[in-house]
Coordinates of N, CA and C in Angstrom, one line a residue:
M1 N -58.9 295.1 -4.8 CA -59.3 294.6 -3.3 C -60.5 294.8 -3.3
V2 N -61.5 294.3 -3.2 CA -63.0 294.4 -2.7 C -63.7 293.7 -1.5
S3 N -64.2 294.7 -0.7 CA -64.9 294.3 0.5 C -66.3 293.3 0.1
I4 N -66.5 292.6 0.4 CA -67.6 291.8 0.6 C -68.1 291.6 2.2
P5 N -69.6 292.1 2.5 CA -70.2 292.3 3.5 C -70.1 290.7 4.2
A6 N -69.9 290.4 5.4 CA -70.0 289.6 6.2 C -71.7 289.3 6.1
P7 N -72.0 287.8 6.3 CA -73.5 287.4 6.9 C -73.8 288.2 8.0
G8 N -75.2 288.8 7.9 CA -75.6 289.3 9.0 C -75.2 290.9 9.4
E9 N -74.1 291.4 8.6 CA -73.6 292.5 8.4 C -74.6 293.5 8.3
S10 N -74.6 294.5 9.2 CA -75.7 295.7 8.7 C -75.2 296.7 7.4
R11 N -75.9 297.0 6.9 CA -75.9 297.6 5.7 C -75.4 299.3 6.2
A12 N -76.1 299.6 7.3 CA -76.1 301.0 7.7 C -75.0 301.1 8.7
G13 N -74.3 302.2 8.5 CA -73.3 302.3 9.4 C -71.7 302.0 8.9
R14 N -70.9 301.3 9.6 CA -69.6 301.2 9.2 C -69.5 300.1 8.3
W15 N -68.1 300.0 7.4 CA -68.2 299.1 6.5 C -67.6 297.8 7.0
P16 N -68.1 296.3 6.8 CA -67.8 295.4 7.5 C -66.2 295.2 7.0
P17 N -65.9 293.8 7.9 CA -64.4 293.8 7.5 C -64.2 293.5 5.9
R18 N -62.7 293.7 5.6 CA -62.2 293.5 4.3 C -61.9 291.9 4.1
S19 N -62.2 291.4 2.9 CA -62.0 290.1 2.8 C -61.5 290.1 1.4
P20 N -60.4 289.5 1.1 CA -59.6 289.6 0.0 C -60.6 289.0 -1.3
V21 N -60.7 289.2 -2.4 CA -61.2 288.5 -3.6 C -60.2 288.4 -4.8
R22 N -60.2 287.0 -4.6 CA -59.2 286.6 -5.8 C -59.7 286.6 -6.9
R23 N -58.7 286.8 -8.0 CA -59.6 286.3 -9.6 C -59.9 284.8 -9.7
A24 N -61.0 284.7 -10.3 CA -61.4 283.6 -10.5 C -61.9 283.3 -12.1
A25 N -62.0 282.3 -12.6 CA -62.3 282.1 -14.3 C -63.5 282.9 -14.9
S26 N -63.2 283.6 -15.8 CA -64.1 283.9 -16.7 C -64.5 285.3 -15.8
L27 N -65.8 285.9 -15.6 CA -66.1 286.8 -15.1 C -66.7 286.5 -13.4
R28 N -66.6 285.6 -13.1 CA -66.8 285.0 -11.5 C -66.6 285.4 -10.3
T29 N -65.6 286.2 -10.6 CA -64.7 286.4 -9.5 C -65.7 287.0 -8.0
L30 N -66.6 288.4 -8.4 CA -67.2 288.9 -7.2 C -68.6 287.6 -7.1
E31 N -69.0 286.7 -7.8 CA -70.0 285.6 -7.5 C -69.5 284.9 -7.0
F32 N -68.5 284.3 -6.9 CA -67.6 283.1 -6.3 C -67.2 283.7 -4.9
A33 N -67.1 285.1 -4.6 CA -66.7 285.7 -3.4 C -67.9 285.6 -2.9
L34 N -68.9 285.9 -3.1 CA -70.0 285.9 -2.6 C -70.7 284.6 -2.0
Y35 N -70.6 283.7 -3.1 CA -71.1 282.5 -2.4 C -70.2 281.9 -1.6
N36 N -69.0 281.9 -1.7 CA -68.0 281.5 -0.5 C -68.4 282.3 1.0
R37 N -69.1 283.4 1.0 CA -69.0 283.8 2.0 C -70.9 283.7 2.3
G38 N -71.5 282.7 1.6 CA -72.8 282.3 2.0 C -73.6 283.4 1.6
L39 N -73.5 284.4 0.6 CA -74.6 285.2 0.2 C -75.4 284.9 -0.9
G40 N -75.0 283.8 -1.5 CA -75.6 283.4 -2.7 C -77.3 283.1 -2.6
P41 N -78.3 282.7 -3.4 CA -77.6 283.0 -5.1 C -77.4 284.2 -5.3
V42 N -76.5 284.6 -6.2 CA -76.3 285.7 -6.4 C -76.9 286.1 -8.3
A43 N -77.6 287.5 -7.7 CA -78.2 288.0 -9.0 C -77.9 289.3 -9.7
G44 N -77.7 289.2 -10.8 CA -77.3 290.3 -11.5 C -78.6 291.1 -12.4
V45 N -78.3 292.4 -12.4 CA -79.3 293.3 -13.3 C -78.6 294.3 -14.0
D46 N -79.3 294.5 -15.2 CA -79.0 295.5 -16.2 C -80.6 295.9 -17.0
E47 N -80.2 296.6 -17.8 CA -81.0 297.4 -18.8 C -80.5 297.6 -20.2
A48 N -81.6 297.6 -20.5 CA -81.6 297.7 -22.5 C -82.2 298.9 -22.7
G49 N -81.9 300.2 -23.3 CA -83.0 301.1 -24.1 C -82.9 302.3 -23.1
R50 N -82.2 302.7 -21.8 CA -82.3 303.4 -21.3 C -81.9 304.8 -22.3
G51 N -81.1 305.2 -23.1 CA -80.8 306.1 -23.9 C -81.4 306.3 -25.2
A52 N -82.1 305.3 -25.6 CA -82.9 305.3 -26.8 C -84.5 306.5 -26.6
C53 N -84.8 307.0 -27.7 CA -85.8 308.2 -27.4 C -87.3 307.5 -27.9
A54 N -87.0 306.3 -28.3 CA -88.4 305.4 -29.0 C -88.1 304.0 -28.3
G55 N -89.6 303.4 -28.1 CA -89.6 302.1 -27.7 C -89.2 302.0 -26.1
P56 N -89.4 300.5 -25.7 CA -89.6 300.5 -24.3 C -88.6 300.5 -23.8
L57 N -88.2 300.5 -22.0 CA -86.9 300.3 -21.4 C -87.0 298.9 -20.9
V58 N -86.1 297.9 -21.2 CA -86.4 296.4 -20.8 C -85.2 296.3 -19.9
V59 N -85.7 295.7 -18.6 CA -84.7 295.4 -17.4 C -84.7 294.0 -17.1
A60 N -83.7 293.1 -17.0 CA -83.6 291.8 -16.9 C -83.0 291.5 -15.5
A61 N -83.1 290.3 -14.9 CA -82.3 290.2 -13.6 C -82.3 288.3 -14.1
C62 N -80.9 288.0 -13.5 CA -80.3 286.7 -13.6 C -79.5 286.2 -12.8
V63 N -79.9 284.9 -12.3 CA -79.0 283.9 -11.3 C -78.1 283.1 -12.3
L64 N -77.3 283.0 -12.2 CA -76.3 281.9 -13.1 C -76.1 280.9 -12.1
R65 N -76.0 279.4 -12.4 CA -75.4 278.4 -11.4 C -73.9 278.6 -11.2
P66 N -73.6 278.1 -10.1 CA -72.3 278.4 -9.6 C -71.3 277.5 -10.9
T67 N -71.6 276.5 -11.3 CA -70.8 275.8 -12.5 C -71.3 276.7 -13.7
Q68 N -70.3 277.2 -14.3 CA -71.1 277.7 -15.5 C -70.4 277.1 -16.9
P69 N -71.6 276.3 -17.9 CA -71.3 275.7 -18.7 C -70.3 276.5 -20.0
A70 N -69.7 275.5 -20.9 CA -69.0 276.1 -21.7 C -69.8 277.2 -22.8
S71 N -71.0 276.9 -23.2 CA -71.8 277.6 -23.8 C -72.0 279.1 -23.4
L72 N -71.6 279.5 -22.3 CA -71.8 280.8 -21.7 C -70.2 281.5 -21.3
A73 N -69.1 280.7 -22.0 CA -68.2 281.2 -22.0 C -67.8 282.8 -22.5
D74 N -68.5 283.1 -23.8 CA -68.5 284.4 -24.4 C -69.2 285.4 -23.6
L75 N -69.6 285.5 -22.4 CA -70.8 286.4 -21.6 C -69.6 287.6 -21.5
D76 N -70.4 288.9 -21.9 CA -69.4 290.0 -21.8 C -70.8 290.9 -22.0
D77 N -70.4 292.3 -21.9 CA -71.3 293.4 -22.1 C -71.7 293.2 -23.1
S78 N -72.9 293.1 -23.5 CA -73.9 292.8 -24.4 C -73.6 293.7 -26.0
K79 N -73.1 295.1 -25.7 CA -72.8 296.2 -26.8 C -71.8 295.5 -27.4
K80 N -70.7 294.9 -26.5 CA -69.4 294.6 -27.2 C -69.9 293.4 -28.4
L81 N -71.1 292.3 -28.1 CA -71.3 291.4 -28.9 C -72.1 291.3 -30.2
S82 N -71.5 290.7 -31.4 CA -72.5 290.4 -32.4 C -74.0 290.1 -32.5
P83 N -74.5 290.4 -32.8 CA -76.4 289.8 -32.7 C -76.4 288.3 -32.6
A84 N -75.2 287.6 -33.9 CA -75.2 286.1 -33.7 C -75.1 286.1 -32.3
V85 N -73.9 286.6 -31.7 CA -73.0 285.7 -30.4 C -74.3 286.1 -29.2
R86 N -75.3 287.5 -29.7 CA -76.1 287.6 -28.4 C -77.2 286.5 -28.4
E87 N -77.8 286.3 -29.6 CA -78.5 285.4 -29.9 C -78.3 284.0 -29.2
R88 N -77.2 283.6 -29.7 CA -76.5 282.1 -29.1 C -76.7 282.4 -27.3
L89 N -76.0 283.2 -26.9 CA -75.9 283.5 -25.4 C -77.3 283.8 -24.9
Y90 N -78.3 284.3 -25.3 CA -79.5 284.3 -25.2 C -80.0 283.2 -24.7
R91 N -80.1 281.9 -25.9 CA -80.7 280.7 -25.6 C -79.8 280.2 -24.6
A92 N -78.4 280.0 -24.5 CA -77.6 279.5 -23.3 C -78.3 280.1 -21.8
V93 N -78.4 281.0 -22.0 CA -78.8 281.8 -20.6 C -80.0 281.3 -20.4
T94 N -81.3 281.4 -20.9 CA -82.5 281.1 -20.8 C -82.6 279.4 -20.7
K95 N -81.4 278.8 -20.9 CA -81.5 277.4 -20.5 C -81.1 277.0 -19.6
H96 N -79.4 277.5 -19.1 CA -79.0 277.2 -18.2 C -79.1 278.1 -16.9
A97 N -79.7 279.2 -16.9 CA -79.7 280.2 -15.5 C -80.4 279.5 -14.8
A98 N -80.4 279.8 -13.3 CA -81.0 279.2 -12.0 C -82.1 279.6 -12.2
A99 N -82.3 281.2 -12.6 CA -83.4 281.9 -12.3 C -83.4 282.9 -13.4
Y100 N -84.5 283.6 -14.3 CA -84.2 285.0 -14.9 C -85.4 285.5 -14.9
S101 N -85.3 287.0 -15.3 CA -86.5 287.4 -15.0 C -86.5 288.9 -16.1
V102 N -87.3 289.1 -17.2 CA -87.6 290.0 -17.7 C -88.7 291.1 -17.8
V103 N -88.2 292.3 -17.9 CA -89.6 293.5 -17.4 C -89.5 294.4 -18.8
V104 N -90.6 294.8 -19.0 CA -90.8 295.8 -20.3 C -91.7 296.8 -19.7
I105 N -90.6 298.3 -19.6 CA -91.4 299.3 -19.2 C -91.8 300.1 -20.4
E106 N -92.8 300.3 -20.7 CA -93.2 301.0 -22.2 C -93.3 302.6 -21.9
P107 N -92.8 303.4 -23.1 CA -92.7 304.1 -23.4 C -93.4 305.5 -22.4
D108 N -95.2 305.1 -22.5 CA -95.8 305.8 -21.7 C -95.3 306.1 -20.2
E109 N -94.8 305.0 -19.7 CA -94.3 304.8 -18.0 C -93.3 305.3 -17.8
V110 N -92.2 305.5 -18.9 CA -90.9 306.2 -18.8 C -91.0 307.6 -19.2
D111 N -91.8 308.1 -19.9 CA -92.4 309.5 -19.9 C -93.0 310.0 -18.7
R112 N -93.8 309.1 -17.7 CA -94.5 309.7 -16.9 C -93.4 310.1 -15.6
I113 N -92.6 309.0 -15.4 CA -91.7 308.6 -13.7 C -90.8 309.2 -14.4
G114 N -89.9 309.2 -15.4 CA -88.5 309.4 -15.9 C -87.7 308.1 -15.9
V115 N -86.7 308.2 -16.8 CA -86.0 307.1 -17.2 C -85.5 306.5 -15.9
H116 N -84.6 307.2 -15.2 CA -84.1 306.7 -14.3 C -84.8 305.9 -13.3
V117 N -85.8 306.8 -12.5 CA -87.0 306.1 -11.9 C -87.4 304.4 -12.6
A118 N -87.9 305.0 -13.5 CA -88.4 303.5 -14.3 C -87.4 302.5 -14.5
N119 N -85.9 302.8 -14.6 CA -84.7 301.9 -14.4 C -84.8 301.3 -13.0
I120 N -84.9 302.2 -12.0 CA -84.7 301.5 -10.7 C -86.1 300.5 -10.3
E121 N -87.3 301.2 -10.7 CA -88.5 300.1 -10.5 C -88.3 299.0 -11.5
G122 N -87.8 298.9 -12.5 CA -87.7 297.9 -13.4 C -86.8 297.0 -12.9
M123 N -85.4 297.4 -12.2 CA -84.9 296.4 -11.4 C -85.4 295.9 -10.4
R124 N -86.3 296.5 -9.7 CA -86.9 296.0 -8.5 C -88.2 294.9 -8.8
R125 N -88.8 295.0 -9.8 CA -89.5 294.3 -10.2 C -88.8 293.3 -10.9
A126 N -87.5 293.3 -11.8 CA -86.9 292.2 -12.3 C -86.3 290.8 -11.1
V127 N -85.8 291.6 -10.1 CA -85.3 291.1 -8.9 C -86.5 290.2 -8.1
A128 N -87.6 291.1 -8.0 CA -88.8 290.0 -7.5 C -89.3 289.1 -8.1
G129 N -88.8 289.1 -9.6 CA -89.6 288.2 -10.3 C -89.0 286.9 -10.4
L130 N -87.7 286.7 -9.5 CA -87.1 285.8 -9.7 C -87.4 284.7 -8.5
D131 N -87.2 283.4 -9.1 CA -87.7 282.1 -8.0 C -86.3 281.1 -8.4
P132 N -85.6 280.7 -7.5 CA -85.8 281.2 -6.1 C -84.9 283.0 -6.1
S133 N -85.6 283.6 -5.0 CA -85.2 284.7 -4.5 C -83.7 284.7 -4.6
P134 N -82.9 285.8 -4.9 CA -81.3 285.7 -4.7 C -81.0 286.3 -3.1
G135 N -79.8 286.1 -2.8 CA -79.3 286.4 -1.8 C -78.7 287.6 -1.6
Y136 N -78.2 287.9 -2.9 CA -77.3 289.1 -3.1 C -77.6 289.7 -4.3
V137 N -77.7 290.6 -4.4 CA -77.6 291.5 -5.9 C -76.1 292.5 -6.4
L138 N -75.9 292.2 -7.6 CA -75.0 292.8 -8.2 C -75.8 294.0 -9.6
S139 N -75.6 295.2 -9.5 CA -76.1 296.0 -10.5 C -75.0 296.6 -11.6
D140 N -75.2 297.1 -11.8 CA -74.4 298.1 -13.4 C -74.3 299.2 -12.6
G141 N -73.5 299.6 -12.0 CA -72.9 301.1 -12.6 C -73.6 301.9 -11.2
F142 N -74.8 301.7 -10.7 CA -75.2 302.4 -9.7 C -76.1 301.7 -8.6
V143 N -76.1 302.5 -7.4 CA -77.1 301.6 -6.5 C -78.7 301.6 -6.7
V144 N -79.3 300.3 -6.3 CA -80.6 300.3 -6.2 C -81.1 300.5 -5.3
P145 N -81.9 301.0 -4.8 CA -82.5 301.5 -3.5 C -83.9 300.7 -4.0
G146 N -84.4 300.1 -2.4 CA -85.5 299.4 -2.3 C -85.4 298.1 -2.4
L147 N -84.6 297.5 -2.6 CA -84.4 296.1 -3.1 C -84.7 295.1 -1.6
T148 N -85.1 293.8 -1.4 CA -85.2 293.2 -0.3 C -84.0 292.8 0.2
V149 N -83.1 292.5 -0.6 CA -81.8 291.7 -0.2 C -80.3 293.0 -0.4
P150 N -79.3 292.5 0.4 CA -78.2 293.3 0.0 C -77.5 293.5 -1.6
S151 N -77.1 294.6 -1.8 CA -77.0 294.6 -3.2 C -75.7 295.3 -3.3
L152 N -74.8 295.5 -4.5 CA -73.6 295.9 -4.4 C -73.4 296.3 -6.0
P153 N -73.3 298.5 -6.3 CA -73.2 298.4 -7.6 C -71.6 298.3 -8.0
V154 N -71.5 297.6 -9.3 CA -70.5 297.3 -10.0 C -69.5 298.2 -11.4
I155 N -68.9 298.9 -11.1 CA -68.8 299.9 -12.0 C -68.4 298.9 -13.2
G156 N -69.1 299.1 -14.7 CA -68.4 298.1 -15.8 C -68.9 297.1 -15.6
G157 N -69.8 296.6 -14.6 CA -70.4 295.6 -14.6 C -70.9 294.3 -15.2
D158 N -71.2 294.8 -16.3 CA -71.5 294.2 -17.5 C -70.5 293.6 -18.3
A159 N -69.1 294.2 -18.1 CA -68.1 293.5 -18.6 C -67.4 292.8 -17.5
T160 N -67.6 293.2 -16.2 CA -66.9 292.4 -15.1 C -67.4 291.2 -14.4
S161 N -69.1 291.1 -14.5 CA -69.5 289.9 -13.6 C -70.8 289.5 -14.7
A162 N -70.5 288.1 -14.9 CA -71.4 287.2 -15.6 C -72.9 287.1 -15.3
C163 N -72.9 287.2 -14.0 CA -74.6 287.4 -14.0 C -74.9 288.8 -14.2
I164 N -74.3 289.7 -14.3 CA -75.0 291.2 -14.7 C -74.6 291.2 -16.4
A165 N -73.5 290.3 -17.1 CA -73.5 289.9 -18.5 C -74.6 289.4 -18.8
A166 N -75.3 288.3 -18.3 CA -76.0 287.9 -18.7 C -77.5 288.3 -18.8
A167 N -77.7 289.2 -17.5 CA -78.7 290.1 -17.7 C -78.8 291.0 -19.0
S168 N -77.6 291.5 -18.9 CA -77.5 292.2 -20.2 C -77.8 292.0 -21.5
V169 N -77.4 290.5 -21.5 CA -77.7 289.5 -23.1 C -79.3 289.9 -23.2
L170 N -79.9 289.4 -22.0 CA -81.2 289.1 -21.7 C -82.1 290.3 -22.3
A171 N -81.9 291.4 -21.8 CA -82.5 292.6 -21.8 C -81.9 293.2 -23.5
K172 N -80.9 292.9 -23.8 CA -80.7 293.5 -25.2 C -81.2 292.8 -26.0
V173 N -81.6 291.5 -25.9 CA -81.9 290.4 -27.3 C -83.6 290.7 -27.1
T174 N -83.9 291.1 -25.6 CA -85.6 290.9 -25.9 C -86.1 292.3 -26.4
R175 N -85.2 293.4 -26.0 CA -85.7 294.8 -26.9 C -85.5 294.9 -28.0
D176 N -84.1 294.4 -28.7 CA -83.8 294.3 -30.0 C -85.4 293.7 -31.2
A177 N -85.6 292.7 -30.2 CA -86.7 292.0 -31.1 C -88.1 292.6 -30.7
I178 N -88.1 293.4 -30.0 CA -89.6 294.3 -29.7 C -89.2 295.4 -31.0
M179 N -88.0 295.8 -31.0 CA -88.1 297.3 -31.6 C -88.1 296.5 -33.2
T180 N -87.3 295.2 -33.6 CA -87.8 295.0 -34.9 C -89.0 294.6 -35.2
R181 N -89.9 294.3 -34.2 CA -91.7 294.2 -34.4 C -92.4 295.2 -34.5
L182 N -91.7 296.5 -33.9 CA -92.4 297.7 -34.0 C -91.9 298.1 -35.0
D183 N -90.7 298.2 -36.0 CA -90.5 298.7 -37.3 C -91.5 297.9 -38.0
A184 N -92.2 296.8 -38.1 CA -93.3 296.4 -38.7 C -94.4 297.1 -38.9
E185 N -94.8 297.6 -37.4 CA -96.1 298.7 -37.4 C -95.8 299.9 -37.5
W186 N -94.5 300.3 -37.3 CA -94.6 301.9 -37.5 C -93.3 302.0 -38.8
S187 N -93.7 301.8 -40.1 CA -92.9 301.8 -41.1 C -92.2 303.2 -41.4
G188 N -91.0 303.4 -41.8 CA -90.6 304.9 -42.4 C -89.4 305.5 -41.2
Y189 N -89.5 304.6 -39.8 CA -88.8 305.5 -39.0 C -87.5 304.4 -38.7
G190 N -87.4 303.2 -38.9 CA -86.1 302.6 -39.4 C -85.3 301.9 -37.9
F191 N -86.7 301.6 -37.2 CA -86.6 300.8 -35.7 C -85.8 299.7 -35.8
A192 N -85.9 299.0 -36.8 CA -85.1 297.5 -36.9 C -83.8 298.0 -36.8
V193 N -83.2 299.0 -37.6 CA -81.7 299.4 -37.5 C -81.2 300.0 -36.3
H194 N -81.7 301.0 -36.1 CA -81.1 301.9 -34.9 C -81.9 301.8 -33.6
K195 N -83.2 301.0 -33.6 CA -83.5 300.4 -32.4 C -84.2 301.7 -31.6
G196 N -84.3 302.3 -32.1 CA -85.0 303.5 -31.4 C -84.0 304.8 -30.8
Y197 N -82.6 304.6 -30.9 CA -81.6 305.4 -30.3 C -81.5 306.6 -31.3
S198 N -81.2 307.7 -31.2 CA -81.2 309.2 -31.7 C -80.0 309.1 -32.6
T199 N -79.9 308.3 -33.3 CA -79.0 308.4 -34.7 C -79.8 309.5 -35.8
A200 N -78.8 310.2 -36.7 CA -79.0 310.7 -37.5 C -80.0 310.2 -38.5
E201 N -80.3 309.3 -38.5 CA -81.2 308.6 -39.8 C -82.6 308.5 -39.0
H202 N -82.7 308.2 -37.6 CA -83.9 308.2 -36.7 C -84.5 309.7 -36.7
M203 N -83.6 310.5 -36.3 CA -83.7 312.0 -36.4 C -84.4 312.4 -37.6
A204 N -83.9 312.2 -38.7 CA -84.3 312.5 -40.1 C -85.7 312.2 -40.5
A205 N -85.9 311.0 -39.8 CA -87.4 310.0 -40.1 C -88.5 311.0 -39.2
I206 N -88.0 311.5 -37.8 CA -88.8 311.8 -37.0 C -89.3 313.3 -37.8
D207 N -88.1 314.1 -38.7 CA -88.3 315.2 -38.9 C -89.6 314.9 -40.2
R208 N -89.5 313.9 -40.7 CA -90.1 313.6 -41.9 C -91.7 313.2 -41.7
L209 N -91.5 312.5 -40.6 CA -93.0 312.0 -40.4 C -93.9 312.3 -39.2
G210 N -92.9 313.1 -38.1 CA -93.4 313.6 -37.0 C -93.7 312.6 -36.0
P211 N -93.3 312.8 -34.7 CA -93.1 311.4 -33.9 C -94.5 311.0 -33.9
C212 N -94.1 309.2 -33.6 CA -95.2 308.4 -33.2 C -95.6 308.5 -31.9
D213 N -96.7 307.3 -31.6 CA -96.7 307.5 -30.1 C -96.2 306.6 -29.2
I214 N -94.8 305.9 -30.0 CA -93.7 304.9 -29.2 C -92.8 305.7 -28.8
H215 N -92.7 306.8 -29.4 CA -91.8 307.7 -29.1 C -92.1 308.4 -27.4
R216 N -90.7 308.7 -27.2 CA -90.6 309.0 -25.4 C -90.6 311.0 -25.7
H217 N -92.3 311.0 -25.4 CA -92.5 312.3 -25.8 C -91.7 313.4 -24.7
S218 N -91.3 313.0 -23.7 CA -90.6 313.9 -22.5 C -89.5 314.1 -22.9
Y219 N -88.8 313.4 -23.8 CA -87.3 313.4 -24.2 C -87.3 314.7 -25.0
R220 N -86.4 315.8 -25.0 CA -86.2 316.9 -25.9 C -86.2 316.9 -27.2
N221 N -85.4 315.8 -27.8 CA -85.0 315.8 -29.2 C -86.6 315.3 -29.7
V222 N -87.2 314.5 -28.8 CA -88.7 314.2 -29.5 C -89.6 315.3 -29.3
R223 N -89.7 316.0 -28.1 CA -90.7 316.9 -28.0 C -90.6 318.1 -28.8
E224 N -89.2 318.5 -29.0 CA -89.1 319.6 -29.6 C -89.7 319.3 -31.4
R225 N -90.0 317.9 -31.7 CA -90.4 317.7 -33.0 C -91.7 317.4 -33.1
I226 N -92.6 317.2 -32.3 CA -94.1 317.5 -32.2 C -94.6 318.1 -32.6
R227 N -95.5 317.9 -33.9 CA -96.2 319.1 -34.9 C -97.9 319.3 -33.9
P228 N -98.0 320.9 -34.7 CA -99.5 321.3 -33.9 C -100.3 320.1 -33.8
G229 N -100.5 319.4 -34.8 CA -101.6 318.3 -35.0 C -101.3 316.9 -33.9
G230 N -100.6 316.9 -33.1 CA -99.9 316.0 -32.2 C -99.1 315.2 -32.7
V231 N -98.8 313.5 -32.4 CA -98.3 312.8 -32.7 C -98.7 311.6 -33.7
R232 N -98.0 311.0 -34.5 CA -98.5 310.0 -35.3 C -99.2 308.7 -34.6
L233 N -100.6 308.5 -34.9 CA -101.2 307.6 -34.2 C -100.9 306.0 -35.1
M234 N -101.3 304.8 -34.5 CA -101.3 303.9 -35.1 C -102.5 303.9 -36.2
Q235 N -102.9 303.6 -37.3 CA -104.1 303.7 -38.3 C -104.3 302.3 -37.9

């Protein structure tokens, strides 16, 4: 049982009347319930790269149409999908979504304001970039303060809500492409393989080469490897 706020219900104070949400096709249960209460369009937001120690944080927001085409039937948490399936879904989402927005937050901004604040700010920017604007936002796992429309955090949202899963795919495919391009610019780190996450291979490369200027220098495992001469800069 999930409670869906009634139209016009104050977000502050008591919970609104409980409304039963029945299982719908695929991952559309919450979205259908919100649409049925007149709270659409419904947007999902998610990020990629939160746990990485190099490269940008990428945040996406997506509104799917009420009728889902067969090409989106495989939507799921992007981490569970193969690269080929993610690429196919990315093309389908960008073709069939009612609206989508992708925000790239560079490593220096992540260092300056912190990854959680950067994530929240990225979600606000991504939602603000949607046209048409959503009537309701579903986020993956935690509250996003500062949105101009009602929102609901969904635990494991990228595996239970289609619009969050679509945002997850947009963010992941966009970030993977960026990290592959950065691998060509910063040879030796293996960014195309580990995508900036703290794998043993990545840590060994930093030990060998030192951090470069796309690493997140506020992260302890990077900061502790900065050499007296500073970080490696693009030649």
